[in-house]
CSV table of C-alpha atoms in Angstrom, one decimal:
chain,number,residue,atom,x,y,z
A,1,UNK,CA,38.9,181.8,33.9
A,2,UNK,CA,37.1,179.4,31.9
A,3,UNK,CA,36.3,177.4,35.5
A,4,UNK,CA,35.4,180.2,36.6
A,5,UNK,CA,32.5,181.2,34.1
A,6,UNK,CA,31.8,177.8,34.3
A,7,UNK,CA,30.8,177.5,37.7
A,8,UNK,CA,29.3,180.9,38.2
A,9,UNK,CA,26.9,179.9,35.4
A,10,UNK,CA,26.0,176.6,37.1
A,11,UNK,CA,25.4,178.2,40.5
A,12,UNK,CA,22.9,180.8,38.9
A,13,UNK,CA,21.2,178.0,37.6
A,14,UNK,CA,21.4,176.0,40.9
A,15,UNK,CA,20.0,178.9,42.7
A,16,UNK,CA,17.0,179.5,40.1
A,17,UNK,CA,16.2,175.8,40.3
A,18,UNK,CA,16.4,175.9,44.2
A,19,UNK,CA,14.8,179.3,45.6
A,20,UNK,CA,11.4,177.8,46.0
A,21,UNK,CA,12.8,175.8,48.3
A,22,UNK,CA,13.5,178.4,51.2
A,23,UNK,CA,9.8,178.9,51.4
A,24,UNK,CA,9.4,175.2,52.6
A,25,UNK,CA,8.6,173.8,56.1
A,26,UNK,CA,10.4,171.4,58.0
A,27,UNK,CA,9.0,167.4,57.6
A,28,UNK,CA,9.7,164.0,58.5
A,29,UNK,CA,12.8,163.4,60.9
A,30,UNK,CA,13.0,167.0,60.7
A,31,UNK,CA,10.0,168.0,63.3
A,32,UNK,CA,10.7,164.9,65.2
A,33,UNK,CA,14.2,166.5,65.6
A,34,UNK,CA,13.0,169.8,67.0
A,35,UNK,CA,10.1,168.2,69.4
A,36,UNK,CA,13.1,166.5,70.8
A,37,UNK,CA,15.5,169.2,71.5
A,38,UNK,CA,13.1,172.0,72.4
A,39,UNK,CA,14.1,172.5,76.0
A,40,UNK,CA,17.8,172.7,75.3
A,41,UNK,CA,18.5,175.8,74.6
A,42,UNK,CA,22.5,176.2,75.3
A,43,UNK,CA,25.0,175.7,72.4
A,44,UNK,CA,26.7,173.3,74.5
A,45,UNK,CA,23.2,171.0,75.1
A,46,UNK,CA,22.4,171.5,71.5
A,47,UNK,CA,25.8,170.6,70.1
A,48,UNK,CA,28.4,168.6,72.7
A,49,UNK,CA,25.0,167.5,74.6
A,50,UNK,CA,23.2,165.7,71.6
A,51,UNK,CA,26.6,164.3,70.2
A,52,UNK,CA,24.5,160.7,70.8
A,53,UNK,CA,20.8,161.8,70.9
A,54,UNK,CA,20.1,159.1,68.7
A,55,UNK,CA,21.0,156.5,71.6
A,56,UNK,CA,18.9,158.3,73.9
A,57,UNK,CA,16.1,160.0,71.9
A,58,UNK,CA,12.7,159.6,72.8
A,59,UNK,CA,10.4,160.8,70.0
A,60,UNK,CA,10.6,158.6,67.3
A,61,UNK,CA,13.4,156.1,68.3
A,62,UNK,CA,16.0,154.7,66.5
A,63,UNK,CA,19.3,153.8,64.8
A,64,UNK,CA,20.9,153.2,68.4
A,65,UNK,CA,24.0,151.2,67.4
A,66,UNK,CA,25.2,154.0,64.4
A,67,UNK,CA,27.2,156.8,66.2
A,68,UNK,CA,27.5,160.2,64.4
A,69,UNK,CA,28.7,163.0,66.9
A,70,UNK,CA,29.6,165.6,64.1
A,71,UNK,CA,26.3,165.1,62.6
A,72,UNK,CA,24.2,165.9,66.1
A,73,UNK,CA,27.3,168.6,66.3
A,74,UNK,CA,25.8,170.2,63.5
A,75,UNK,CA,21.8,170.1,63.5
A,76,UNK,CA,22.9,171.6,67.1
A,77,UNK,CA,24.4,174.6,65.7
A,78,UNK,CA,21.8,175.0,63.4
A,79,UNK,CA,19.4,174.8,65.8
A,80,UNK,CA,20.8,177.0,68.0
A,81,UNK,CA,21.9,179.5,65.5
A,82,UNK,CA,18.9,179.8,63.2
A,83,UNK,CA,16.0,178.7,66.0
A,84,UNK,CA,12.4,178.1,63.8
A,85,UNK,CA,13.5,180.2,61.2
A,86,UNK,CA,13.4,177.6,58.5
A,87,UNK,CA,14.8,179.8,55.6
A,88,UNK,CA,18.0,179.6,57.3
A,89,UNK,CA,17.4,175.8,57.2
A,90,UNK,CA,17.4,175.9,54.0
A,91,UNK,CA,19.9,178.2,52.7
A,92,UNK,CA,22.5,176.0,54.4
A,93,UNK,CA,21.7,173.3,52.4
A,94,UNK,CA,21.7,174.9,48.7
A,95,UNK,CA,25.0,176.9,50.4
A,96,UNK,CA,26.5,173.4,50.8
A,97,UNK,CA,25.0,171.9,47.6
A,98,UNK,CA,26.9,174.8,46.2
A,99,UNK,CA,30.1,173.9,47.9
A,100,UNK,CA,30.1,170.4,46.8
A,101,UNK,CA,29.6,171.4,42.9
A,102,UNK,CA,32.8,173.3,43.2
A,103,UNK,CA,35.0,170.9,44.6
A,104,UNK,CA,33.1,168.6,42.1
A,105,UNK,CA,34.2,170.9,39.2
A,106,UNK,CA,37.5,171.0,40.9
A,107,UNK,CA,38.0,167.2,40.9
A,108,UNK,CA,36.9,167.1,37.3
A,109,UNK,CA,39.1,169.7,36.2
A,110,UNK,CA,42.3,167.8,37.8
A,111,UNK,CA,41.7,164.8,36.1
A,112,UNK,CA,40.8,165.8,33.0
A,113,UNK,CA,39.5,168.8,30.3
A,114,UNK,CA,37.8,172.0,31.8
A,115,UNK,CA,34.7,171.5,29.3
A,116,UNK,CA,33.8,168.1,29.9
A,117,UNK,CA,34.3,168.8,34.0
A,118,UNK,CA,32.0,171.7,33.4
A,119,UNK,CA,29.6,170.1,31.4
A,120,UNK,CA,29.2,166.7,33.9
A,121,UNK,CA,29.2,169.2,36.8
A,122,UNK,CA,26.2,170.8,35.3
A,123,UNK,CA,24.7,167.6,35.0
A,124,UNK,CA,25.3,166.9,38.9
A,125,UNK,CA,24.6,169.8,40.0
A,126,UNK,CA,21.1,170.0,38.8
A,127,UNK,CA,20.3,166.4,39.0
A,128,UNK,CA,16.2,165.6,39.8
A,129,UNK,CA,17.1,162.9,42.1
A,130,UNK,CA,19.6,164.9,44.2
A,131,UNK,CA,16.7,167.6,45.3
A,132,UNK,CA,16.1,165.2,48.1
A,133,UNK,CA,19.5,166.1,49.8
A,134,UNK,CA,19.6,169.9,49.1
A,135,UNK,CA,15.8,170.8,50.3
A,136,UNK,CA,15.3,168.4,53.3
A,137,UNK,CA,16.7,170.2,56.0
A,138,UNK,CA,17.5,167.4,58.6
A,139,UNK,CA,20.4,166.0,56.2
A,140,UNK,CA,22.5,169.0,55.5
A,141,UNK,CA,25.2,167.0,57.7
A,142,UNK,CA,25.4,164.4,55.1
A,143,UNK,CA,25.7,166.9,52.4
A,144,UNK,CA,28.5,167.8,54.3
A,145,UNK,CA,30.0,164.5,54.6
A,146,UNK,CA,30.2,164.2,50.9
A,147,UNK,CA,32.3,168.1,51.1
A,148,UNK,CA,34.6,166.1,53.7
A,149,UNK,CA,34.9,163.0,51.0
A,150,UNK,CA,35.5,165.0,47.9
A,151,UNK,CA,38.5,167.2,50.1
A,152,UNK,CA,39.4,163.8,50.5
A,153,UNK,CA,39.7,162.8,47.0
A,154,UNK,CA,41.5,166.2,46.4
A,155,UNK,CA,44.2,165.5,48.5
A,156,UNK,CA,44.7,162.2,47.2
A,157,UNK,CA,45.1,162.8,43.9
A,158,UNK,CA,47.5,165.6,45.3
A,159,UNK,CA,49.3,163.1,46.7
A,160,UNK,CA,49.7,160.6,44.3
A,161,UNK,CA,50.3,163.0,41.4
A,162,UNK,CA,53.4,164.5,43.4
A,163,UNK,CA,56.7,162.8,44.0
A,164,UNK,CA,57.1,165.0,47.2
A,165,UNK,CA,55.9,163.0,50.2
A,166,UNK,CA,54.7,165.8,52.4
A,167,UNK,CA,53.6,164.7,55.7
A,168,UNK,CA,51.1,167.7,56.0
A,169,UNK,CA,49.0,166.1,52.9
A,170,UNK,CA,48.9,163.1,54.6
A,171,UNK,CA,47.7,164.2,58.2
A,172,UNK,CA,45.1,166.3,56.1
A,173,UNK,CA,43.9,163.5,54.4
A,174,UNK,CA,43.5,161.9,57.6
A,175,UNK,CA,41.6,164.4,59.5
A,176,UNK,CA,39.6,164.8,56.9
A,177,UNK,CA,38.7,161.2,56.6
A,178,UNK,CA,38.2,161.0,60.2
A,179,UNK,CA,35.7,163.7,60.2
A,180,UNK,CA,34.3,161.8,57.5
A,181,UNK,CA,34.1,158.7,59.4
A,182,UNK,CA,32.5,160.7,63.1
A,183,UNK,CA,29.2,162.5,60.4
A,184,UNK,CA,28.2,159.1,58.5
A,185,UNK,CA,30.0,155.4,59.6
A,186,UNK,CA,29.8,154.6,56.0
A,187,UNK,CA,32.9,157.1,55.9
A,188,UNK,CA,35.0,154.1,57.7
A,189,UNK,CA,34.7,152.1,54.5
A,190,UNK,CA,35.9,155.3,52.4
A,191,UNK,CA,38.6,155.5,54.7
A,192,UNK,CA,40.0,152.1,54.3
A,193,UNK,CA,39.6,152.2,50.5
A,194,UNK,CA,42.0,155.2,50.8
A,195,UNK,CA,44.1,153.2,52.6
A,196,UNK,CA,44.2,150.6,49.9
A,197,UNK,CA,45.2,153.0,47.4
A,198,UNK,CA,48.4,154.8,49.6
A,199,UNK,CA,49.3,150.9,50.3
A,200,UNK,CA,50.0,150.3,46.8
A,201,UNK,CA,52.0,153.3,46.4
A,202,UNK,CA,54.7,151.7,47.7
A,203,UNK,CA,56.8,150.9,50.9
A,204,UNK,CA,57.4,154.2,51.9
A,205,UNK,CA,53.9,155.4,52.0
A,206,UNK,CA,52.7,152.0,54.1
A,207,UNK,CA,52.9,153.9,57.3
A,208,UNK,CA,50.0,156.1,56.5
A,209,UNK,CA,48.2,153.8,54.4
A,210,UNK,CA,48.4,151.8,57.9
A,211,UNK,CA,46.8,155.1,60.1
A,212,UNK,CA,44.6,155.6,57.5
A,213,UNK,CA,43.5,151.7,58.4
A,214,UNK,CA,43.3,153.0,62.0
A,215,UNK,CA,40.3,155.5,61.5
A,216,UNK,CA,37.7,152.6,61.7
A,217,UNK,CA,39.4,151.5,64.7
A,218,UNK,CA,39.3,154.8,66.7
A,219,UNK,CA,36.0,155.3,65.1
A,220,UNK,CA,34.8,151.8,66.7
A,221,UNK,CA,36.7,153.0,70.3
A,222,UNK,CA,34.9,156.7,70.3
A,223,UNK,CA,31.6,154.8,70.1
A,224,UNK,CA,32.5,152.3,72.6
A,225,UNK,CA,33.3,154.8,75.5
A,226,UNK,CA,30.2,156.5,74.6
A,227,UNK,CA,28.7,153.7,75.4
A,228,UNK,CA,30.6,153.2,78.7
A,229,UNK,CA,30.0,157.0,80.0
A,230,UNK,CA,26.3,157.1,78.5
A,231,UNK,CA,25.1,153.5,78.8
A,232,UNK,CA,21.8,153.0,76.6
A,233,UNK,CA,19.3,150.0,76.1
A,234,UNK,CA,20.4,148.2,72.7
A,235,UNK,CA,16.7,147.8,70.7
A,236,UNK,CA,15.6,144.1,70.9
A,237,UNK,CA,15.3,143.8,67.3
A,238,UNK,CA,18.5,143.1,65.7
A,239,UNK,CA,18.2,145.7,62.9
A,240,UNK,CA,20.2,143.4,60.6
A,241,UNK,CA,18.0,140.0,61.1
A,242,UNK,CA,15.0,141.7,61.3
A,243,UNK,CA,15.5,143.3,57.4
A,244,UNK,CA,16.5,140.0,55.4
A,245,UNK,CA,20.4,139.3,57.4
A,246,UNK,CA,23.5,140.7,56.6
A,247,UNK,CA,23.6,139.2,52.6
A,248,UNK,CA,19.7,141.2,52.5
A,249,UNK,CA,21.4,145.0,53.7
A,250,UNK,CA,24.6,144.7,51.3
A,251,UNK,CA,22.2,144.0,48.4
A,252,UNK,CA,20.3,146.8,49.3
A,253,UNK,CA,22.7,149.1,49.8
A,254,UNK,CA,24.3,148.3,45.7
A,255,UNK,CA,20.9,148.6,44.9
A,256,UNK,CA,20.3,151.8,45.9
A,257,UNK,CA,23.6,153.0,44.6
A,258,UNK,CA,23.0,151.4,41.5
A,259,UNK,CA,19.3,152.9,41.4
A,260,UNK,CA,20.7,156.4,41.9
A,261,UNK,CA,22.9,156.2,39.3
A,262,UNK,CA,20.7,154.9,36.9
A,263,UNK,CA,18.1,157.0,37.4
A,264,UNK,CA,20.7,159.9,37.1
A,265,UNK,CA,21.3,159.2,33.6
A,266,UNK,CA,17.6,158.1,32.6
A,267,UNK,CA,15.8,160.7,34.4
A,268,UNK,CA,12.3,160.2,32.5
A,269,UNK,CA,12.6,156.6,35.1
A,270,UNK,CA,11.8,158.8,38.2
A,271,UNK,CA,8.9,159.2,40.0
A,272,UNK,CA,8.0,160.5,43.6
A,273,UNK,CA,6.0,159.1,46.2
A,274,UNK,CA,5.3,161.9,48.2
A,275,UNK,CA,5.4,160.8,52.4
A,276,UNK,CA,6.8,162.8,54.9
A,277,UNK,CA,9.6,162.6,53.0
A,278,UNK,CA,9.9,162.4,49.2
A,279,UNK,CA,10.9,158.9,48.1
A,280,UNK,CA,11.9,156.7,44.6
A,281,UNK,CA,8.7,154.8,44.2
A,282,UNK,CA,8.8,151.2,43.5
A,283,UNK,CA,7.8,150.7,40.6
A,284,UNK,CA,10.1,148.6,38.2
A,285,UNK,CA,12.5,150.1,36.2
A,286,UNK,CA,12.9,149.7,32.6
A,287,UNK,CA,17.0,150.1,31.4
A,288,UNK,CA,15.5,150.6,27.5
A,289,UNK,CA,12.6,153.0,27.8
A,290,UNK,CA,11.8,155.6,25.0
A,291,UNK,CA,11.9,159.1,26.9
A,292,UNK,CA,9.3,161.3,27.1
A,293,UNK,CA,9.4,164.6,25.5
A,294,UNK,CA,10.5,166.9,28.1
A,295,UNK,CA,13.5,164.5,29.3
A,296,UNK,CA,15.0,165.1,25.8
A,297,UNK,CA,17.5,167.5,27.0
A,298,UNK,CA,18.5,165.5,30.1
A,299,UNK,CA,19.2,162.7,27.4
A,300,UNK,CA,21.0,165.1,25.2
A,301,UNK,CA,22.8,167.1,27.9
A,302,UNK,CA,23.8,163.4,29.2
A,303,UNK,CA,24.8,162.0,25.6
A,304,UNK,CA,27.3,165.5,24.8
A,305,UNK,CA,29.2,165.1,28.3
A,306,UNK,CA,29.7,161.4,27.2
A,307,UNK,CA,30.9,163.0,24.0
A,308,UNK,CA,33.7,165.4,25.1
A,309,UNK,CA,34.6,162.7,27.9
């Protein structure tokens, strides 16, 4: 009951913090999106069709070697379904936002106290620097990748806090993770992490933890014929070289991570640069830094869930 109250309070909130958001226009990859699919009309062109428009695209060009049928699978839907009537657009993306604070809360609550899962939900849940994911509308597939990941994390801690060894777990886990893997190719490193952990669970787990290893392979394969039925011209540019080399990306990508986080639990650090889409400006970032007065509560809302946890 207590989750319950919990997370109907947060979602109240969630929506009151998020309703001005249906009133916005699409931007950024967004309209370049919808110039590009405009003569499709068809489920089938919008959805099975653009399972690889990035390969092929021709407004705005791009990100040709990443392959991410489920995510073209589902800006085609939404497309089709909801046509130029962006309120829709954005509906699905609190919706999902909602979605993922549950299954957050859910998490929480398995591992630990109900309060202190309710109290860092809250904090997640109506974090500044998610906004970005919830109100753009051309990345509601990625706030459905993290739905996929966090089912993921469910079942695992099902699994490893059971002494049954239930094959349907395990093929869920790994559908799940698969799915994971075809909406965002960062899910392949997920997946084999997963692996790691059902590896160490012993001998008679090593099976799975060894199909769970697979997913990046059959990921890898999927892409591959795609290639093979759909050829496409490979951009001259090697994305990797031309950003700083491989050593350059990894970097970037902790940093980013790192940057999120931080500026999760010091809030008065962010600031927006306002583009065609809203990004973390530049600017350096302080870890001491006395907070201006209306981040107090963040700090104190932040400082109680360290408390109870």
């Amino acid at each position: 009951m207590i989750k319950w109250i919990g997370f109907t309070f947060i979602a109240l909130c969630v929506l009151l913090a998020y309703a001005p958001s249906l009133m916005q226009l699409p931007r950024g990859d967004q309209v370049h999106y919808l110039a590009e699919v405009a003569g499709k009309h068809s489920l089938w062109d919008l959805t099975i069709g653009c399972i690889d428009l990035n390969r092929h695209r021709l407004i705005s060009a791009g990100d040709q070697v990443l392959f991410r049928p489920l995510l073209y699978i589902i800006l085609g839907a939404e497309r089709y379904f909801f046509q130029y009537h962006f309120m829709y657009w954005q509906a699905t993306g609190i919706i999902l936002h909602l979605i993922v604070v549950w299954l957050l809360l859910g998490l929480f609550c398995a591992m630990g106290e109900v309060i202190p899962a309710i109290l860092a939900t809250a904090f997640f849940a109506l974090l500044f620097v998610n906004m970005e994911m919830v109100v753009w509308q051309h990345i509601s597939s990625y706030i459905f990748f993290i739905i996929l990941l966090l089912l993921s994390l469910l079942r695992l801690h099902k699994i490893c806090s059971s002494q049954e060894n239930r094959r349907r777990d395990y093929w869920v886990l790994w559908l799940l993770l698969l799915a994971a893997c075809l909406t965002y190719e960062i899910g392949n490193g997920f997946a084999l992490l997963v692996g790691m952990v059902i590896w160490a669970r012993g001998l008679k787990h090593r099976g799975w933890a060894m199909a769970l290893f697979a997913i990046p392979l059959i990921y890898l394969g999927l892409s591959l014929i795609n290639v093979l039925v759909h050829p496409f011209v490979f951009p001259k540019a090697d994305p990797i070289t031309a950003h700083g080399g491989l050593l350059r990306q990894l970097s970037n990508m902790f940093y980013a991570i790192g940057a999120w986080a931080y500026i999760g639990v010091f809030p008065h650090e962010f600031e927006w640069v306002i583009r065609s889409r809203n990004m973390i400006a530049t600017t350096e970032m302080h870890l001491i830094k006395w907070p201006h007065l209306d981040q107090w509560p963040s700090v104190i809302g932040m400082g109680i869930i360290l408390l109870f946890a």
